[in-house]
PDB file of C-alpha atoms and ligand atoms in Angstrom:
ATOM      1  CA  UNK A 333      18.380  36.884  58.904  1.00  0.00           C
ATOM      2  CA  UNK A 334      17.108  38.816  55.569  1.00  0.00           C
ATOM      3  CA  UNK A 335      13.248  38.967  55.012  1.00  0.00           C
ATOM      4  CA  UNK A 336      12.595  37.436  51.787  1.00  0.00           C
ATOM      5  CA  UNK A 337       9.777  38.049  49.344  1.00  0.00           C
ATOM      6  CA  UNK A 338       7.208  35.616  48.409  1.00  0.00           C
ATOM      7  CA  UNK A 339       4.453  36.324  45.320  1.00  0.00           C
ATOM      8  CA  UNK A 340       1.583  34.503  45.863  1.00  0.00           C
ATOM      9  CA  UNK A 341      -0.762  34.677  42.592  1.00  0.00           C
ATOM     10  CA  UNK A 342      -4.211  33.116  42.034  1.00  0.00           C
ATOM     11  CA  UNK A 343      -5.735  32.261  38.936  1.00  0.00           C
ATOM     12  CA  UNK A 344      -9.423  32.483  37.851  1.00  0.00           C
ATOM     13  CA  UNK A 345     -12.444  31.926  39.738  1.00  0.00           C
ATOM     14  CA  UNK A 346     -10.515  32.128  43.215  1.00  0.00           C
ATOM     15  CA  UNK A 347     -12.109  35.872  43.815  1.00  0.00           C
ATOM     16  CA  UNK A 348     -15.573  33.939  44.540  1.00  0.00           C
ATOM     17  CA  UNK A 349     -13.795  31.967  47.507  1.00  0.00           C
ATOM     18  CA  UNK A 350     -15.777  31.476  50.316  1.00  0.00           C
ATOM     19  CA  UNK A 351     -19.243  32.222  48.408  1.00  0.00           C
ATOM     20  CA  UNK A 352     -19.614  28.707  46.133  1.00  0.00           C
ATOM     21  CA  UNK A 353     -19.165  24.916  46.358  1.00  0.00           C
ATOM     22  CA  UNK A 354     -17.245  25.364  50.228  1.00  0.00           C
ATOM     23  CA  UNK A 355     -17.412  20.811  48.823  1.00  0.00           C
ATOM     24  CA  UNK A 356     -14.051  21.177  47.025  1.00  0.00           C
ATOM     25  CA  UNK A 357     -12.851  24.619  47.914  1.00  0.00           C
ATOM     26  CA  UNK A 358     -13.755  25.663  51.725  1.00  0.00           C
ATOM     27  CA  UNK A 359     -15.279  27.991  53.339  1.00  0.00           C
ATOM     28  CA  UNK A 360     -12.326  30.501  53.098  1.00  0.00           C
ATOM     29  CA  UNK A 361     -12.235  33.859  51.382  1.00  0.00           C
ATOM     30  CA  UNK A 362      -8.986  34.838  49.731  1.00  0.00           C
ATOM     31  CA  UNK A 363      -9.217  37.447  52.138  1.00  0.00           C
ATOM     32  CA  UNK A 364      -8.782  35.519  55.124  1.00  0.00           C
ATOM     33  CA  UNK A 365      -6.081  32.785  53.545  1.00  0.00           C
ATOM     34  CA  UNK A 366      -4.156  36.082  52.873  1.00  0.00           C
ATOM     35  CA  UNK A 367      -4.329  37.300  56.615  1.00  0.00           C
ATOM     36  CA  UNK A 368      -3.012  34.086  57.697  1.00  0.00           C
ATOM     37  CA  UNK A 369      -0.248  33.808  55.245  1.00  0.00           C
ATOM     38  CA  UNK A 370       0.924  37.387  55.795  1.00  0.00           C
ATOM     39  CA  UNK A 371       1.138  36.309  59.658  1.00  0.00           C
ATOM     40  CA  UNK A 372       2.793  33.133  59.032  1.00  0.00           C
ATOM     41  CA  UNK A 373       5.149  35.279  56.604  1.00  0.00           C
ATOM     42  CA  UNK A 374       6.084  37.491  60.064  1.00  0.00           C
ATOM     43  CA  UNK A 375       6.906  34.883  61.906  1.00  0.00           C
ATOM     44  CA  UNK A 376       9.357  32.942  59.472  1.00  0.00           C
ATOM     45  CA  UNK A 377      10.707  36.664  58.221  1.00  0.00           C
ATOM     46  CA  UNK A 378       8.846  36.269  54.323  1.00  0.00           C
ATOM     47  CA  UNK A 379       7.051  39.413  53.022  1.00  0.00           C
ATOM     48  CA  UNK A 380       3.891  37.845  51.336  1.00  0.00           C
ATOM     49  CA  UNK A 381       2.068  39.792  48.387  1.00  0.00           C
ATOM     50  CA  UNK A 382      -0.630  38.636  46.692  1.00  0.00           C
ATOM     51  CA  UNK A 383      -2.276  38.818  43.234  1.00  0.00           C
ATOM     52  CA  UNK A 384      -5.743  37.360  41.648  1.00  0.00           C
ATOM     53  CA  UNK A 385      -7.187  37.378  38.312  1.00  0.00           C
ATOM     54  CA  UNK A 386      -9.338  35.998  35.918  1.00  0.00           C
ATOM     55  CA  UNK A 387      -6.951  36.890  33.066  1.00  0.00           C
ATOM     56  CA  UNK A 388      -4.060  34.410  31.748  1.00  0.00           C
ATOM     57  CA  UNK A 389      -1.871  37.597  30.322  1.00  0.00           C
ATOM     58  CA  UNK A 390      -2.269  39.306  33.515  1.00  0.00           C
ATOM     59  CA  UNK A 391      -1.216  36.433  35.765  1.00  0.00           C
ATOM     60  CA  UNK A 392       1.991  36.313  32.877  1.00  0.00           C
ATOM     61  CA  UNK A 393       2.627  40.079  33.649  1.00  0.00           C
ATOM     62  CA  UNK A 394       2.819  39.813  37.264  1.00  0.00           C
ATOM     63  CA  UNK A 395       5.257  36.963  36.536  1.00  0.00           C
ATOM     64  CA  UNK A 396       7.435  38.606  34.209  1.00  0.00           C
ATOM     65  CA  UNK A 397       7.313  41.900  36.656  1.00  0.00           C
ATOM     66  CA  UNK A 398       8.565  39.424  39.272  1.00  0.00           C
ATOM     67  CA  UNK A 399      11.375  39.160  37.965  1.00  0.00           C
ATOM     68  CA  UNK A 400      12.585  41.960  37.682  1.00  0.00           C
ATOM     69  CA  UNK A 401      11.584  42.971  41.415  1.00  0.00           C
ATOM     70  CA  UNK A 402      12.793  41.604  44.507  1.00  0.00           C
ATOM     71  CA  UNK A 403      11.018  38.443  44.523  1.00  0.00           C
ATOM     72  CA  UNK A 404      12.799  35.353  45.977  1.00  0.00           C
ATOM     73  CA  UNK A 405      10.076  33.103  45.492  1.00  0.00           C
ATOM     74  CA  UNK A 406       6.496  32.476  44.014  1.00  0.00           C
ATOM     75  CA  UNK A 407       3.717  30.235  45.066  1.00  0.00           C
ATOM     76  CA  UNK A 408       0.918  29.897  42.517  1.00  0.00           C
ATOM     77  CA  UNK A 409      -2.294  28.114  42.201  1.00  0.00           C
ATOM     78  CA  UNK A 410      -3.226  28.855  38.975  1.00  0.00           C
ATOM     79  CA  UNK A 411      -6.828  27.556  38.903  1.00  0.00           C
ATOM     80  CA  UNK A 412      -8.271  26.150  35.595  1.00  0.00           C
ATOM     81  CA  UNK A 413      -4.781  27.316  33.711  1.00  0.00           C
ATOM     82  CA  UNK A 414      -2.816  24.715  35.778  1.00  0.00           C
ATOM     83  CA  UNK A 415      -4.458  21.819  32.973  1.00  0.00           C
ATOM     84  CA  UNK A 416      -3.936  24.495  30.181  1.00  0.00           C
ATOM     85  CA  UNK A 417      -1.268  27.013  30.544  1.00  0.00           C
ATOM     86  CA  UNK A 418       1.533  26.768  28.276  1.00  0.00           C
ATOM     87  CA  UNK A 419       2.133  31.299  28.322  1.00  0.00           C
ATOM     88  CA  UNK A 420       2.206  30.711  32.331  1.00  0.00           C
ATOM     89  CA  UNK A 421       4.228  27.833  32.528  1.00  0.00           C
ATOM     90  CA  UNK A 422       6.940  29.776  29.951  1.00  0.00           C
ATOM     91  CA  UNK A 423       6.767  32.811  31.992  1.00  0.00           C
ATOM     92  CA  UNK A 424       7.626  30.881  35.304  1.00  0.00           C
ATOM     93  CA  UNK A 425      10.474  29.019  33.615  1.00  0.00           C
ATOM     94  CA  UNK A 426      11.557  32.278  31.930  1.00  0.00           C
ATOM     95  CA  UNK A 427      11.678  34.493  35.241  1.00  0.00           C
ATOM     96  CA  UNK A 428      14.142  31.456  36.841  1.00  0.00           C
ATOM     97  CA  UNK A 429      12.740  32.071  40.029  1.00  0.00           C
ATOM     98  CA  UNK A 430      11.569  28.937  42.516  1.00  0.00           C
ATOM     99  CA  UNK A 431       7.520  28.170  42.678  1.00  0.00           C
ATOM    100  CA  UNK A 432       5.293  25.505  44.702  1.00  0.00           C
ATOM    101  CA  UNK A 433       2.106  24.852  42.775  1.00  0.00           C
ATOM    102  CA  UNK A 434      -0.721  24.785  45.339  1.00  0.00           C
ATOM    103  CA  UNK A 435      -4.545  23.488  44.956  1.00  0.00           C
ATOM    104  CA  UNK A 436      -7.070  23.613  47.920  1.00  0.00           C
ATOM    105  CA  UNK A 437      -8.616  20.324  46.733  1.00  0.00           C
ATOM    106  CA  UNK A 438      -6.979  17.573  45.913  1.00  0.00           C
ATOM    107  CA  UNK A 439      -6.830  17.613  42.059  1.00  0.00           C
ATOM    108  CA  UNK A 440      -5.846  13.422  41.762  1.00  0.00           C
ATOM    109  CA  UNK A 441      -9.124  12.879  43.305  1.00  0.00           C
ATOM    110  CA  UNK A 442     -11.361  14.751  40.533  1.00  0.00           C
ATOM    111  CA  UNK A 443     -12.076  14.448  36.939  1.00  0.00           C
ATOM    112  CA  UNK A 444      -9.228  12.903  35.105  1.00  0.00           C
ATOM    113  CA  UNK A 445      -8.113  16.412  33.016  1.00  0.00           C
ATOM    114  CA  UNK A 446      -7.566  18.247  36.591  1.00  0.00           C
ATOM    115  CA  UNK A 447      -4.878  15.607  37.075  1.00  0.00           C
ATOM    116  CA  UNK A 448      -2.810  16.747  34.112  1.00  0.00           C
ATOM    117  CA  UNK A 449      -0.411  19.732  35.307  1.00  0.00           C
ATOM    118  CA  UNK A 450       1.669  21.740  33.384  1.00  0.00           C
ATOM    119  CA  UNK A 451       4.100  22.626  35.968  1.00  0.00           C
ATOM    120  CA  UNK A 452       4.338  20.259  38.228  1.00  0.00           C
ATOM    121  CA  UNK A 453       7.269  19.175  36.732  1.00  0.00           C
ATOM    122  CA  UNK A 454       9.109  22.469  36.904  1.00  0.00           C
ATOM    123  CA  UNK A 455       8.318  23.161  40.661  1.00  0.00           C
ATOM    124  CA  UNK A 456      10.036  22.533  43.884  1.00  0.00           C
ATOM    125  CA  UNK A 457       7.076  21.287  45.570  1.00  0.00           C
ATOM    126  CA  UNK A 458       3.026  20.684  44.573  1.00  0.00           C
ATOM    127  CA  UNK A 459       0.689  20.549  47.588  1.00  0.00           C
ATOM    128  CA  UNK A 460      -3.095  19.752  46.925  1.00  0.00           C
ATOM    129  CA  UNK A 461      -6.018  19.051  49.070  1.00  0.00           C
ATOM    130  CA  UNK A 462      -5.496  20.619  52.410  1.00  0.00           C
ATOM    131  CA  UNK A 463      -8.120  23.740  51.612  1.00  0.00           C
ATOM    132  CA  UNK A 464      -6.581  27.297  52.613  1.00  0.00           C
ATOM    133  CA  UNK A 465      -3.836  24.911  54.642  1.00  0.00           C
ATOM    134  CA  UNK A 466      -2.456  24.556  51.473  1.00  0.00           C
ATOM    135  CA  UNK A 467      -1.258  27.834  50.723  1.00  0.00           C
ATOM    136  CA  UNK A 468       0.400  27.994  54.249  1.00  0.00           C
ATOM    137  CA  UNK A 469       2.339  24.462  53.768  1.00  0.00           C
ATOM    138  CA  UNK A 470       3.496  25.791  50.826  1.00  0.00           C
ATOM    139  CA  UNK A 471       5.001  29.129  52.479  1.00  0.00           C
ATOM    140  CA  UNK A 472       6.415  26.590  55.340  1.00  0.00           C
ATOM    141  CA  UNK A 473       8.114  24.755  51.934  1.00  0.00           C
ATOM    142  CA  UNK A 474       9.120  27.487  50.783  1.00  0.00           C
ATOM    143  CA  UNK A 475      10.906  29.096  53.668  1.00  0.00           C
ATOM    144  CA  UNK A 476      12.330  26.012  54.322  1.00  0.00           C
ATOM    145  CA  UNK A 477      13.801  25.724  50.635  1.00  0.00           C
ATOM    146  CA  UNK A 478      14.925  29.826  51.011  1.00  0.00           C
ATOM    147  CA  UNK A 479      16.498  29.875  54.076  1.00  0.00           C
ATOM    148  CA  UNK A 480      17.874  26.725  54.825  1.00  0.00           C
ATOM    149  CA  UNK A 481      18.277  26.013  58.400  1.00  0.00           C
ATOM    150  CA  UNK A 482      17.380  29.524  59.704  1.00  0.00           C
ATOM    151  CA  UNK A 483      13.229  28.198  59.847  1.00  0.00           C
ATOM    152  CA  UNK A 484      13.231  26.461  63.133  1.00  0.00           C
ATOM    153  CA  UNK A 485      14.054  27.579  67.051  1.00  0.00           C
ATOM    154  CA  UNK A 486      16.587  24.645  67.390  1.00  0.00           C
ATOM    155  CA  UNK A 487      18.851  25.751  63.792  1.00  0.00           C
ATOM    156  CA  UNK A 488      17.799  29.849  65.333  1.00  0.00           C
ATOM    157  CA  UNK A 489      19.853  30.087  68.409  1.00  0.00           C
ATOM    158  CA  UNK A 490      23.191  31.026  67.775  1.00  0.00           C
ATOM    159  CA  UNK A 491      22.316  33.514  64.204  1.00  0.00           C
TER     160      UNK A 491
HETATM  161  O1  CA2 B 592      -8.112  22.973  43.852  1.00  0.00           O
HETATM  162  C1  CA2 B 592      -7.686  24.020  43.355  1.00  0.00           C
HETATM  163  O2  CA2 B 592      -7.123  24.886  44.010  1.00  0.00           O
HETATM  164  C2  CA2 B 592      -7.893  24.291  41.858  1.00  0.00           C
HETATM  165  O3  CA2 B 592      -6.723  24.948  41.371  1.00  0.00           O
HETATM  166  C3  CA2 B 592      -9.104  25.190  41.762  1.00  0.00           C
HETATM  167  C4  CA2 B 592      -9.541  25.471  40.329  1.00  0.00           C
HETATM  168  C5  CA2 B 592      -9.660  24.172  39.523  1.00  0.00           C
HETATM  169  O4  CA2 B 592      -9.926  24.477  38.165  1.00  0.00           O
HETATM  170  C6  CA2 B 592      -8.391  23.333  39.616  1.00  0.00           C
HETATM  171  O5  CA2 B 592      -8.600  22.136  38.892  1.00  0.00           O
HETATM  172  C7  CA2 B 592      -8.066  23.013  41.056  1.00  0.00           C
HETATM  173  C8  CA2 B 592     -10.887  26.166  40.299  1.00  0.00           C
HETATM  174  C9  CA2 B 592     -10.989  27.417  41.105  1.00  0.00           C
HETATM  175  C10 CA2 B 592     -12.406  27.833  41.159  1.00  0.00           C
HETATM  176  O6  CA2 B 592     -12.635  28.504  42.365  1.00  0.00           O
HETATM  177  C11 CA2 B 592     -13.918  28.666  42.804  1.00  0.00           C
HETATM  178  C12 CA2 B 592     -14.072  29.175  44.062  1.00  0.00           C
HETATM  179  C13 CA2 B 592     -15.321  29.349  44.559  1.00  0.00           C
HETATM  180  C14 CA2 B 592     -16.426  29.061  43.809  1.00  0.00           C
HETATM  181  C15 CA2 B 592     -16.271  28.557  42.533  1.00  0.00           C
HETATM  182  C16 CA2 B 592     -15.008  28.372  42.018  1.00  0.00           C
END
């Protein structure tokens, strides 16, 4: 089975994870959600990186550098930009390559312009409201949209 590559990018604010309102967005630093999703990575053969800022162009660099790397897939939560974004939803659409949106809270449960996405539309899969779960259903998601049938011990045996 090949390892496959998975970007994981944050958008702004997620760098004080951990330190303000735990209410909506855990206890977690980015630090540890990392740790865990480079683990789960090992086991389902995904090579997680990760990238954070607090800039819109830089989050559309990393995109567009994406791909033209080895990147089978991306999973973004793009913070704030998610209800904004038109440069980061053109660069995802531009690059081709598959993303799941991810939020730690659950963004149909908030003020009514966090439920307004614009890329929802344009991803395989949007999971919200699990905390730092999130990001690792979303690297389960995507495995399972990457390599399908390879994921699991009873599809495993005979490859
Ligand atoms: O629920 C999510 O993951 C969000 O993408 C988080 C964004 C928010 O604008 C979206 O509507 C939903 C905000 C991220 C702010 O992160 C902080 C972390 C710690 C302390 C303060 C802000």
């Amino acid at each position: 089975m090949s390892t496959t590559h998975i970007l994981v990018l944050h958008g702004p604010n997620l760098n004080m994870l951990g330190s303000r309102e735990p209410d909506h967005y855990g206890h977690q630093t980015l630090a540890d959600i990392s740790k865990q999703m480079i683990a789960l990575g090992d086991s389902l053969n995904m090579e997680i990186s990760s990238f954070q800022s607090n800039h819109e162009g830089e989050l559309v660099d990393r995109i567009q550098q994406a791909a033209s790397g080895q990147i089978d897939g991306i999973v973004i939560n793009p913070a704030a930009y998610t209800h904004t974004s038109v440069a980061i939803r053109d660069a995802l659409l531009a690059t081709d390559i598959p993303f799941v949106e991810v939020h730690l809270s659950n963004i149909h449960g908030r003020e009514t312009f966090r439920h307004r996405s614009l890329l929802s539309d344009k991803a395989i899969g949007v999971i919200a409201g699990f905390g730092g779960t999130s990001y690792l259903l979303a690297i389960r998601g995507m495995g399972e949209f990457l390599q399908p049938l390879q994921q699991t011990d009873q599809y495993t045996t005979d490859r």
